Amino acid sequence: DVQPVDAVFLDIEGAEWGALHGAAETLRRCLPLLVLEDNGCSRKYGIEPGEVGCWLAQEFGYREVGQYDEDRIFVAVETRHE
């Protein structure tokens, strides 16, 4: 059995985009709370600040609900209970 994921916290110096793409099936299945650093380091990977949030909204229905320093907090508009 695969356990559900309730929250994901990423502070990986701009590599959040790649990590989230790799976790796409988990995001789709579990719709966990996401806390992601967005400090501009993603530019070294060709990703502009805010681009990850747009992708999350389009692909999974996430929306940003808060910010603490450079961390952005996202929740899925749709919730799934298994």
mmCIF file with all atom_site columns, N, CA and C in Angstrom, residues 16-56:
data_model
loop_
_atom_site.group_PDB
_atom_site.id
_atom_site.type_symbol
_atom_site.label_atom_id
_atom_site.label_alt_id
_atom_site.label_comp_id
_atom_site.label_asym_id
_atom_site.label_entity_id
_atom_site.label_seq_id
_atom_site.pdbx_PDB_ins_code
_atom_site.Cartn_x
_atom_site.Cartn_y
_atom_site.Cartn_z
_atom_site.occupancy
_atom_site.B_iso_or_equiv
_atom_site.pdbx_formal_charge
_atom_site.auth_seq_id
_atom_site.auth_comp_id
_atom_site.auth_asym_id
_atom_site.auth_atom_id
_atom_site.pdbx_PDB_model_num
ATOM 1   N N  . GLU A 1 16 ? 13.231 23.319 -7.350  1.00 0.00 ? 16 GLU A N  1
ATOM 2   C CA . GLU A 1 16 ? 11.873 22.901 -7.014  1.00 0.00 ? 16 GLU A CA 1
ATOM 3   C C  . GLU A 1 16 ? 11.089 22.424 -8.240  1.00 0.00 ? 16 GLU A C  1
ATOM 4   N N  . TRP A 1 17 ? 11.276 23.114 -9.363  1.00 0.00 ? 17 TRP A N  1
ATOM 5   C CA . TRP A 1 17 ? 10.567 22.758 -10.602 1.00 0.00 ? 17 TRP A CA 1
ATOM 6   C C  . TRP A 1 17 ? 10.814 21.292 -10.963 1.00 0.00 ? 17 TRP A C  1
ATOM 7   N N  . GLY A 1 18 ? 12.056 20.890 -11.002 1.00 0.00 ? 18 GLY A N  1
ATOM 8   C CA . GLY A 1 18 ? 12.396 19.510 -11.346 1.00 0.00 ? 18 GLY A CA 1
ATOM 9   C C  . GLY A 1 18 ? 11.863 18.513 -10.339 1.00 0.00 ? 18 GLY A C  1
ATOM 10  N N  . ALA A 1 19 ? 11.964 18.853 -9.059  1.00 0.00 ? 19 ALA A N  1
ATOM 11  C CA . ALA A 1 19 ? 11.463 17.953 -8.021  1.00 0.00 ? 19 ALA A CA 1
ATOM 12  C C  . ALA A 1 19 ? 9.949  17.771 -8.130  1.00 0.00 ? 19 ALA A C  1
ATOM 13  N N  . LEU A 1 20 ? 9.236  18.866 -8.376  1.00 0.00 ? 20 LEU A N  1
ATOM 14  C CA . LEU A 1 20 ? 7.782  18.780 -8.493  1.00 0.00 ? 20 LEU A CA 1
ATOM 15  C C  . LEU A 1 20 ? 7.352  18.023 -9.742  1.00 0.00 ? 20 LEU A C  1
ATOM 16  N N  . HIS A 1 21 ? 8.080  18.199 -10.838 1.00 0.00 ? 21 HIS A N  1
ATOM 17  C CA . HIS A 1 21 ? 7.769  17.413 -12.045 1.00 0.00 ? 21 HIS A CA 1
ATOM 18  C C  . HIS A 1 21 ? 7.960  15.928 -11.767 1.00 0.00 ? 21 HIS A C  1
ATOM 19  N N  . GLY A 1 22 ? 9.015  15.597 -11.037 1.00 0.00 ? 22 GLY A N  1
ATOM 20  C CA . GLY A 1 22 ? 9.256  14.200 -10.675 1.00 0.00 ? 22 GLY A CA 1
ATOM 21  C C  . GLY A 1 22 ? 8.202  13.648 -9.735  1.00 0.00 ? 22 GLY A C  1
ATOM 22  N N  . ALA A 1 23 ? 7.572  14.520 -8.983  1.00 0.00 ? 23 ALA A N  1
ATOM 23  C CA . ALA A 1 23 ? 6.544  14.109 -8.023  1.00 0.00 ? 23 ALA A CA 1
ATOM 24  C C  . ALA A 1 23 ? 5.130  14.301 -8.569  1.00 0.00 ? 23 ALA A C  1
ATOM 25  N N  . ALA A 1 24 ? 4.988  14.517 -9.862  1.00 0.00 ? 24 ALA A N  1
ATOM 26  C CA . ALA A 1 24 ? 3.683  14.857 -10.449 1.00 0.00 ? 24 ALA A CA 1
ATOM 27  C C  . ALA A 1 24 ? 2.599  13.834 -10.114 1.00 0.00 ? 24 ALA A C  1
ATOM 28  N N  . GLU A 1 25 ? 2.905  12.563 -10.177 1.00 0.00 ? 25 GLU A N  1
ATOM 29  C CA . GLU A 1 25 ? 1.885  11.548 -9.886  1.00 0.00 ? 25 GLU A CA 1
ATOM 30  C C  . GLU A 1 25 ? 1.449  11.620 -8.422  1.00 0.00 ? 25 GLU A C  1
ATOM 31  N N  . THR A 1 26 ? 2.396  11.845 -7.539  1.00 0.00 ? 26 THR A N  1
ATOM 32  C CA . THR A 1 26 ? 2.058  11.993 -6.114  1.00 0.00 ? 26 THR A CA 1
ATOM 33  C C  . THR A 1 26 ? 1.216  13.245 -5.894  1.00 0.00 ? 26 THR A C  1
ATOM 34  N N  . LEU A 1 27 ? 1.565  14.331 -6.545  1.00 0.00 ? 27 LEU A N  1
ATOM 35  C CA . LEU A 1 27 ? 0.763  15.553 -6.429  1.00 0.00 ? 27 LEU A CA 1
ATOM 36  C C  . LEU A 1 27 ? -0.657 15.312 -6.925  1.00 0.00 ? 27 LEU A C  1
ATOM 37  N N  . ARG A 1 28 ? -0.787 14.641 -8.042  1.00 0.00 ? 28 ARG A N  1
ATOM 38  C CA . ARG A 1 28 ? -2.096 14.371 -8.636  1.00 0.00 ? 28 ARG A CA 1
ATOM 39  C C  . ARG A 1 28 ? -2.933 13.477 -7.718  1.00 0.00 ? 28 ARG A C  1
ATOM 40  N N  . ARG A 1 29 ? -2.289 12.486 -7.133  1.00 0.00 ? 29 ARG A N  1
ATOM 41  C CA . ARG A 1 29 ? -2.996 11.502 -6.305  1.00 0.00 ? 29 ARG A CA 1
ATOM 42  C C  . ARG A 1 29 ? -3.356 12.060 -4.929  1.00 0.00 ? 29 ARG A C  1
ATOM 43  N N  . CYS A 1 30 ? -2.432 12.794 -4.298  1.00 0.00 ? 30 CYS A N  1
ATOM 44  C CA . CYS A 1 30 ? -2.604 13.191 -2.897  1.00 0.00 ? 30 CYS A CA 1
ATOM 45  C C  . CYS A 1 30 ? -2.973 14.655 -2.673  1.00 0.00 ? 30 CYS A C  1
ATOM 46  N N  . LEU A 1 31 ? -2.646 15.535 -3.622  1.00 0.00 ? 31 LEU A N  1
ATOM 47  C CA . LEU A 1 31 ? -2.871 16.968 -3.484  1.00 0.00 ? 31 LEU A CA 1
ATOM 48  C C  . LEU A 1 31 ? -2.401 17.494 -2.129  1.00 0.00 ? 31 LEU A C  1
ATOM 49  N N  . PRO A 1 32 ? -1.118 17.276 -1.795  1.00 0.00 ? 32 PRO A N  1
ATOM 50  C CA . PRO A 1 32 ? -0.629 17.710 -0.485  1.00 0.00 ? 32 PRO A CA 1
ATOM 51  C C  . PRO A 1 32 ? -0.466 19.229 -0.392  1.00 0.00 ? 32 PRO A C  1
ATOM 52  N N  . LEU A 1 33 ? -0.432 19.731 0.829   1.00 0.00 ? 33 LEU A N  1
ATOM 53  C CA . LEU A 1 33 ? -0.031 21.100 1.087   1.00 0.00 ? 33 LEU A CA 1
ATOM 54  C C  . LEU A 1 33 ? 1.403  21.244 0.586   1.00 0.00 ? 33 LEU A C  1
ATOM 55  N N  . LEU A 1 34 ? 1.718  22.361 -0.072  1.00 0.00 ? 34 LEU A N  1
ATOM 56  C CA . LEU A 1 34 ? 3.070  22.595 -0.578  1.00 0.00 ? 34 LEU A CA 1
ATOM 57  C C  . LEU A 1 34 ? 3.633  23.877 0.024   1.00 0.00 ? 34 LEU A C  1
ATOM 58  N N  . VAL A 1 35 ? 4.867  23.802 0.500   1.00 0.00 ? 35 VAL A N  1
ATOM 59  C CA . VAL A 1 35 ? 5.608  24.973 0.953   1.00 0.00 ? 35 VAL A CA 1
ATOM 60  C C  . VAL A 1 35 ? 6.899  24.989 0.155   1.00 0.00 ? 35 VAL A C  1
ATOM 61  N N  . LEU A 1 36 ? 7.051  26.011 -0.695  1.00 0.00 ? 36 LEU A N  1
ATOM 62  C CA . LEU A 1 36 ? 8.167  26.065 -1.638  1.00 0.00 ? 36 LEU A CA 1
ATOM 63  C C  . LEU A 1 36 ? 8.923  27.380 -1.509  1.00 0.00 ? 36 LEU A C  1
ATOM 64  N N  . GLU A 1 37 ? 10.239 27.293 -1.485  1.00 0.00 ? 37 GLU A N  1
ATOM 65  C CA . GLU A 1 37 ? 11.050 28.499 -1.496  1.00 0.00 ? 37 GLU A CA 1
ATOM 66  C C  . GLU A 1 37 ? 11.005 29.095 -2.905  1.00 0.00 ? 37 GLU A C  1
ATOM 67  N N  . ASP A 1 38 ? 10.881 30.401 -2.979  1.00 0.00 ? 38 ASP A N  1
ATOM 68  C CA . ASP A 1 38 ? 10.856 31.104 -4.272  1.00 0.00 ? 38 ASP A CA 1
ATOM 69  C C  . ASP A 1 38 ? 11.690 32.373 -4.131  1.00 0.00 ? 38 ASP A C  1
ATOM 70  N N  . ASN A 1 39 ? 13.014 32.202 -4.188  1.00 0.00 ? 39 ASN A N  1
ATOM 71  C CA . ASN A 1 39 ? 13.917 33.326 -3.948  1.00 0.00 ? 39 ASN A CA 1
ATOM 72  C C  . ASN A 1 39 ? 14.709 33.748 -5.177  1.00 0.00 ? 39 ASN A C  1
ATOM 73  N N  . GLY A 1 40 ? 14.324 33.251 -6.338  1.00 0.00 ? 40 GLY A N  1
ATOM 74  C CA . GLY A 1 40 ? 15.007 33.625 -7.572  1.00 0.00 ? 40 GLY A CA 1
ATOM 75  C C  . GLY A 1 40 ? 16.105 32.665 -7.989  1.00 0.00 ? 40 GLY A C  1
ATOM 76  N N  . CYS A 1 41 ? 16.462 31.708 -7.135  1.00 0.00 ? 41 CYS A N  1
ATOM 77  C CA . CYS A 1 41 ? 17.507 30.737 -7.502  1.00 0.00 ? 41 CYS A CA 1
ATOM 78  C C  . CYS A 1 41 ? 17.098 29.882 -8.706  1.00 0.00 ? 41 CYS A C  1
ATOM 79  N N  . SER A 1 42 ? 15.801 29.782 -8.963  1.00 0.00 ? 42 SER A N  1
ATOM 80  C CA . SER A 1 42 ? 15.329 28.961 -10.086 1.00 0.00 ? 42 SER A CA 1
ATOM 81  C C  . SER A 1 42 ? 15.781 29.515 -11.434 1.00 0.00 ? 42 SER A C  1
ATOM 82  N N  . ARG A 1 43 ? 16.167 30.783 -11.459 1.00 0.00 ? 43 ARG A N  1
ATOM 83  C CA . ARG A 1 43 ? 16.617 31.390 -12.729 1.00 0.00 ? 43 ARG A CA 1
ATOM 84  C C  . ARG A 1 43 ? 17.809 30.643 -13.320 1.00 0.00 ? 43 ARG A C  1
ATOM 85  N N  . LYS A 1 44 ? 18.661 30.073 -12.458 1.00 0.00 ? 44 LYS A N  1
ATOM 86  C CA . LYS A 1 44 ? 19.814 29.336 -12.988 1.00 0.00 ? 44 LYS A CA 1
ATOM 87  C C  . LYS A 1 44 ? 19.385 28.079 -13.738 1.00 0.00 ? 44 LYS A C  1
ATOM 88  N N  . TYR A 1 45 ? 18.118 27.672 -13.583 1.00 0.00 ? 45 TYR A N  1
ATOM 89  C CA . TYR A 1 45 ? 17.558 26.536 -14.318 1.00 0.00 ? 45 TYR A CA 1
ATOM 90  C C  . TYR A 1 45 ? 16.592 26.994 -15.412 1.00 0.00 ? 45 TYR A C  1
ATOM 91  N N  . GLY A 1 46 ? 16.524 28.305 -15.653 1.00 0.00 ? 46 GLY A N  1
ATOM 92  C CA . GLY A 1 46 ? 15.649 28.840 -16.693 1.00 0.00 ? 46 GLY A CA 1
ATOM 93  C C  . GLY A 1 46 ? 14.206 29.017 -16.262 1.00 0.00 ? 46 GLY A C  1
ATOM 94  N N  . ILE A 1 47 ? 13.950 28.998 -14.972 1.00 0.00 ? 47 ILE A N  1
ATOM 95  C CA . ILE A 1 47 ? 12.592 29.140 -14.443 1.00 0.00 ? 47 ILE A CA 1
ATOM 96  C C  . ILE A 1 47 ? 12.491 30.473 -13.713 1.00 0.00 ? 47 ILE A C  1
ATOM 97  N N  . GLU A 1 48 ? 11.564 31.307 -14.118 1.00 0.00 ? 48 GLU A N  1
ATOM 98  C CA . GLU A 1 48 ? 11.369 32.610 -13.492 1.00 0.00 ? 48 GLU A CA 1
ATOM 99  C C  . GLU A 1 48 ? 10.574 32.468 -12.190 1.00 0.00 ? 48 GLU A C  1
ATOM 100 N N  . PRO A 1 49 ? 10.810 33.351 -11.215 1.00 0.00 ? 49 PRO A N  1
ATOM 101 C CA . PRO A 1 49 ? 9.997  33.323 -10.004 1.00 0.00 ? 49 PRO A CA 1
ATOM 102 C C  . PRO A 1 49 ? 8.514  33.399 -10.348 1.00 0.00 ? 49 PRO A C  1
ATOM 103 N N  . GLY A 1 50 ? 7.723  32.611 -9.661  1.00 0.00 ? 50 GLY A N  1
ATOM 104 C CA . GLY A 1 50 ? 6.282  32.567 -9.908  1.00 0.00 ? 50 GLY A CA 1
ATOM 105 C C  . GLY A 1 50 ? 5.858  31.547 -10.944 1.00 0.00 ? 50 GLY A C  1
ATOM 106 N N  . GLU A 1 51 ? 6.787  31.096 -11.776 1.00 0.00 ? 51 GLU A N  1
ATOM 107 C CA . GLU A 1 51 ? 6.439  30.150 -12.846 1.00 0.00 ? 51 GLU A CA 1
ATOM 108 C C  . GLU A 1 51 ? 5.975  28.805 -12.290 1.00 0.00 ? 51 GLU A C  1
ATOM 109 N N  . VAL A 1 52 ? 6.583  28.371 -11.195 1.00 0.00 ? 52 VAL A N  1
ATOM 110 C CA . VAL A 1 52 ? 6.187  27.100 -10.582 1.00 0.00 ? 52 VAL A CA 1
ATOM 111 C C  . VAL A 1 52 ? 4.745  27.193 -10.088 1.00 0.00 ? 52 VAL A C  1
ATOM 112 N N  . GLY A 1 53 ? 4.391  28.307 -9.465  1.00 0.00 ? 53 GLY A N  1
ATOM 113 C CA . GLY A 1 53 ? 3.023  28.487 -8.981  1.00 0.00 ? 53 GLY A CA 1
ATOM 114 C C  . GLY A 1 53 ? 2.002  28.461 -10.101 1.00 0.00 ? 53 GLY A C  1
ATOM 115 N N  . CYS A 1 54 ? 2.329  29.054 -11.236 1.00 0.00 ? 54 CYS A N  1
ATOM 116 C CA . CYS A 1 54 ? 1.428  29.028 -12.400 1.00 0.00 ? 54 CYS A CA 1
ATOM 117 C C  . CYS A 1 54 ? 1.238  27.604 -12.901 1.00 0.00 ? 54 CYS A C  1
ATOM 118 N N  . TRP A 1 55 ? 2.328  26.855 -12.969 1.00 0.00 ? 55 TRP A N  1
ATOM 119 C CA . TRP A 1 55 ? 2.254  25.465 -13.420 1.00 0.00 ? 55 TRP A CA 1
ATOM 120 C C  . TRP A 1 55 ? 1.409  24.626 -12.460 1.00 0.00 ? 55 TRP A C  1
ATOM 121 N N  . LEU A 1 56 ? 1.612  24.826 -11.152 1.00 0.00 ? 56 LEU A N  1
ATOM 122 C CA . LEU A 1 56 ? 0.824  24.085 -10.162 1.00 0.00 ? 56 LEU A CA 1
ATOM 123 C C  . LEU A 1 56 ? -0.665 24.381 -10.303 1.00 0.00 ? 56 LEU A C  1
#
